[in-house]
Amino acid sequence: MPRFMSLIRLDEQTSGRPGPEVEERMKALFEEITKAGVMLETAGLTPTSEGTRLTWSGGRLSATDGPFTETKEVVGGYAILQAKDKAEALEWARRFLQVHPEEWNITCEVRQIEEPPGA
């Protein structure tokens, strides 16, 4: 079965920590998706203030420590899913987004993982 990566993008300035109600809904969804054998891995990421960007440009490597204030949306988490097809992966992503508060602006980008040749 194909694997998919979902990248959770959010506005770090306006999206706070989810409250207990949201955490309960998310816990129930994660239990369901894990029991279905779809969730392989998931995690949130620390704030950009704790990150570093490495850039290769013009034959030179540079490093920039966070926070990255010029960026409106950041990757706040990810999940690796194993689904029968993209439609199933998108359905789980829709359900994930819907557990969040209505006032949040959050995006989930779903992309299939390329498998190595012969896998």
PDB file of C-alpha atoms in Angstrom:
ATOM      1  CA  MET A   1       0.000   0.000   0.000  1.00  0.00           C
ATOM      2  CA  PRO A   2       1.246   3.489  -0.748  1.00  0.00           C
ATOM      3  CA  ARG A   3       2.494   5.770   1.999  1.00  0.00           C
ATOM      4  CA  PHE A   4       1.626   9.449   2.282  1.00  0.00           C
ATOM      5  CA  MET A   5       3.122  12.305   4.251  1.00  0.00           C
ATOM      6  CA  SER A   6       0.876  14.999   5.578  1.00  0.00           C
ATOM      7  CA  LEU A   7       2.547  18.282   6.467  1.00  0.00           C
ATOM      8  CA  ILE A   8       0.598  20.423   8.896  1.00  0.00           C
ATOM      9  CA  ARG A   9       1.069  24.124   8.185  1.00  0.00           C
ATOM     10  CA  LEU A  10      -0.126  26.766  10.589  1.00  0.00           C
ATOM     11  CA  ASP A  11       0.322  30.393  11.490  1.00  0.00           C
ATOM     12  CA  GLU A  12       2.639  30.173  14.480  1.00  0.00           C
ATOM     13  CA  GLN A  13       1.629  33.640  15.651  1.00  0.00           C
ATOM     14  CA  THR A  14      -2.119  32.954  15.915  1.00  0.00           C
ATOM     15  CA  SER A  15      -2.403  29.203  16.544  1.00  0.00           C
ATOM     16  CA  GLY A  16      -1.936  28.380  20.195  1.00  0.00           C
ATOM     17  CA  ARG A  17      -1.885  25.104  22.057  1.00  0.00           C
ATOM     18  CA  PRO A  18      -5.095  23.152  21.681  1.00  0.00           C
ATOM     19  CA  GLY A  19      -7.318  23.070  24.748  1.00  0.00           C
ATOM     20  CA  PRO A  20      -8.307  19.882  26.593  1.00  0.00           C
ATOM     21  CA  GLU A  21     -11.449  19.423  24.475  1.00  0.00           C
ATOM     22  CA  VAL A  22      -9.440  19.499  21.240  1.00  0.00           C
ATOM     23  CA  GLU A  23      -6.798  17.211  22.721  1.00  0.00           C
ATOM     24  CA  GLU A  24      -9.505  14.655  23.603  1.00  0.00           C
ATOM     25  CA  ARG A  25     -10.948  14.749  20.069  1.00  0.00           C
ATOM     26  CA  MET A  26      -7.444  14.392  18.614  1.00  0.00           C
ATOM     27  CA  LYS A  27      -6.630  11.483  20.936  1.00  0.00           C
ATOM     28  CA  ALA A  28      -9.819   9.666  19.835  1.00  0.00           C
ATOM     29  CA  LEU A  29      -9.013  10.243  16.148  1.00  0.00           C
ATOM     30  CA  PHE A  30      -5.422   9.055  16.594  1.00  0.00           C
ATOM     31  CA  GLU A  31      -6.650   5.897  18.333  1.00  0.00           C
ATOM     32  CA  GLU A  32      -9.075   5.246  15.469  1.00  0.00           C
ATOM     33  CA  ILE A  33      -6.534   5.847  12.698  1.00  0.00           C
ATOM     34  CA  THR A  34      -3.936   3.704  14.493  1.00  0.00           C
ATOM     35  CA  LYS A  35      -6.413   0.824  14.985  1.00  0.00           C
ATOM     36  CA  ALA A  36      -7.276   1.080  11.277  1.00  0.00           C
ATOM     37  CA  GLY A  37      -3.586   0.454  10.509  1.00  0.00           C
ATOM     38  CA  VAL A  38      -3.241   3.739   8.645  1.00  0.00           C
ATOM     39  CA  MET A  39      -1.101   5.842  11.030  1.00  0.00           C
ATOM     40  CA  LEU A  40       2.558   4.878  10.890  1.00  0.00           C
ATOM     41  CA  GLU A  41       4.031   7.930  12.642  1.00  0.00           C
ATOM     42  CA  THR A  42       3.032  11.414  13.734  1.00  0.00           C
ATOM     43  CA  ALA A  43       4.512  14.252  15.760  1.00  0.00           C
ATOM     44  CA  GLY A  44       4.292  17.965  16.356  1.00  0.00           C
ATOM     45  CA  LEU A  45       7.344  20.157  15.899  1.00  0.00           C
ATOM     46  CA  THR A  46       8.868  22.646  18.314  1.00  0.00           C
ATOM     47  CA  PRO A  47       8.393  26.376  17.546  1.00  0.00           C
ATOM     48  CA  THR A  48      10.590  27.987  14.888  1.00  0.00           C
ATOM     49  CA  SER A  49      12.282  29.953  17.672  1.00  0.00           C
ATOM     50  CA  GLU A  50      14.054  26.686  18.511  1.00  0.00           C
ATOM     51  CA  GLY A  51      14.946  25.812  14.907  1.00  0.00           C
ATOM     52  CA  THR A  52      17.756  26.551  12.474  1.00  0.00           C
ATOM     53  CA  ARG A  53      17.521  26.800   8.678  1.00  0.00           C
ATOM     54  CA  LEU A  54      20.440  25.692   6.558  1.00  0.00           C
ATOM     55  CA  THR A  55      20.587  27.142   3.036  1.00  0.00           C
ATOM     56  CA  TRP A  56      22.802  26.099   0.131  1.00  0.00           C
ATOM     57  CA  SER A  57      23.007  28.841  -2.479  1.00  0.00           C
ATOM     58  CA  GLY A  58      25.703  29.920  -4.898  1.00  0.00           C
ATOM     59  CA  GLY A  59      28.062  27.251  -3.589  1.00  0.00           C
ATOM     60  CA  ARG A  60      27.832  28.591  -0.033  1.00  0.00           C
ATOM     61  CA  LEU A  61      26.189  27.224   3.065  1.00  0.00           C
ATOM     62  CA  SER A  62      24.520  29.580   5.525  1.00  0.00           C
ATOM     63  CA  ALA A  63      22.650  29.027   8.775  1.00  0.00           C
ATOM     64  CA  THR A  64      19.830  31.134  10.212  1.00  0.00           C
ATOM     65  CA  ASP A  65      18.502  30.602  13.721  1.00  0.00           C
ATOM     66  CA  GLY A  66      14.778  31.010  14.384  1.00  0.00           C
ATOM     67  CA  PRO A  67      12.319  32.429  14.895  1.00  0.00           C
ATOM     68  CA  PHE A  68      11.583  32.931  11.230  1.00  0.00           C
ATOM     69  CA  THR A  69       9.373  35.992  11.441  1.00  0.00           C
ATOM     70  CA  GLU A  70       9.272  36.508   7.671  1.00  0.00           C
ATOM     71  CA  THR A  71       7.355  33.238   7.346  1.00  0.00           C
ATOM     72  CA  LYS A  72       3.606  33.401   7.883  1.00  0.00           C
ATOM     73  CA  GLU A  73       2.970  29.660   7.712  1.00  0.00           C
ATOM     74  CA  VAL A  74       5.309  27.081   9.203  1.00  0.00           C
ATOM     75  CA  VAL A  75       5.282  23.301   9.327  1.00  0.00           C
ATOM     76  CA  GLY A  76       3.947  22.566  12.802  1.00  0.00           C
ATOM     77  CA  GLY A  77       3.772  18.785  12.540  1.00  0.00           C
ATOM     78  CA  TYR A  78       3.603  15.802  10.261  1.00  0.00           C
ATOM     79  CA  ALA A  79       2.133  12.348   9.887  1.00  0.00           C
ATOM     80  CA  ILE A  80       3.075   9.361   7.786  1.00  0.00           C
ATOM     81  CA  LEU A  81       0.057   7.355   6.697  1.00  0.00           C
ATOM     82  CA  GLN A  82      -0.277   4.066   4.844  1.00  0.00           C
ATOM     83  CA  ALA A  83      -3.544   4.185   2.927  1.00  0.00           C
ATOM     84  CA  LYS A  84      -5.063   2.249   0.052  1.00  0.00           C
ATOM     85  CA  ASP A  85      -5.030   5.420  -2.082  1.00  0.00           C
ATOM     86  CA  LYS A  86      -4.803   9.198  -1.991  1.00  0.00           C
ATOM     87  CA  ALA A  87      -8.549   9.549  -1.437  1.00  0.00           C
ATOM     88  CA  GLU A  88      -8.311   7.622   1.837  1.00  0.00           C
ATOM     89  CA  ALA A  89      -5.287   9.664   2.970  1.00  0.00           C
ATOM     90  CA  LEU A  90      -7.199  12.883   2.189  1.00  0.00           C
ATOM     91  CA  GLU A  91     -10.232  11.699   4.159  1.00  0.00           C
ATOM     92  CA  TRP A  92      -8.096  11.139   7.265  1.00  0.00           C
ATOM     93  CA  ALA A  93      -6.483  14.571   6.742  1.00  0.00           C
ATOM     94  CA  ARG A  94      -9.941  16.194   6.523  1.00  0.00           C
ATOM     95  CA  ARG A  95     -10.968  14.552   9.763  1.00  0.00           C
ATOM     96  CA  PHE A  96      -7.739  15.695  11.426  1.00  0.00           C
ATOM     97  CA  LEU A  97      -8.303  19.321  10.398  1.00  0.00           C
ATOM     98  CA  GLN A  98     -11.893  19.257  11.635  1.00  0.00           C
ATOM     99  CA  VAL A  99     -10.883  18.497  15.244  1.00  0.00           C
ATOM    100  CA  HIS A 100      -9.188  21.920  15.490  1.00  0.00           C
ATOM    101  CA  PRO A 101     -10.924  25.101  16.693  1.00  0.00           C
ATOM    102  CA  GLU A 102     -12.824  27.012  13.997  1.00  0.00           C
ATOM    103  CA  GLU A 103     -10.765  30.166  14.558  1.00  0.00           C
ATOM    104  CA  TRP A 104      -7.494  28.418  13.668  1.00  0.00           C
ATOM    105  CA  ASN A 105      -6.033  28.707  10.174  1.00  0.00           C
ATOM    106  CA  ILE A 106      -4.408  25.361   9.498  1.00  0.00           C
ATOM    107  CA  THR A 107      -3.487  23.579   6.274  1.00  0.00           C
ATOM    108  CA  CYS A 108      -2.629  19.953   5.664  1.00  0.00           C
ATOM    109  CA  GLU A 109      -0.595  19.158   2.562  1.00  0.00           C
ATOM    110  CA  VAL A 110      -0.831  15.475   1.597  1.00  0.00           C
ATOM    111  CA  ARG A 111       1.779  13.987  -0.714  1.00  0.00           C
ATOM    112  CA  GLN A 112       2.593  10.422  -1.665  1.00  0.00           C
ATOM    113  CA  ILE A 113       6.018   9.183  -0.608  1.00  0.00           C
ATOM    114  CA  GLU A 114       8.121   7.923  -3.513  1.00  0.00           C
ATOM    115  CA  GLU A 115       9.238   4.405  -2.801  1.00  0.00           C
ATOM    116  CA  PRO A 116      12.793   3.388  -3.689  1.00  0.00           C
ATOM    117  CA  PRO A 117      13.163   1.319  -6.872  1.00  0.00           C
ATOM    118  CA  GLY A 118      12.430  -2.346  -6.242  1.00  0.00           C
ATOM    119  CA  ALA A 119      10.602  -1.711  -2.968  1.00  0.00           C
TER     120      ALA A 119
END
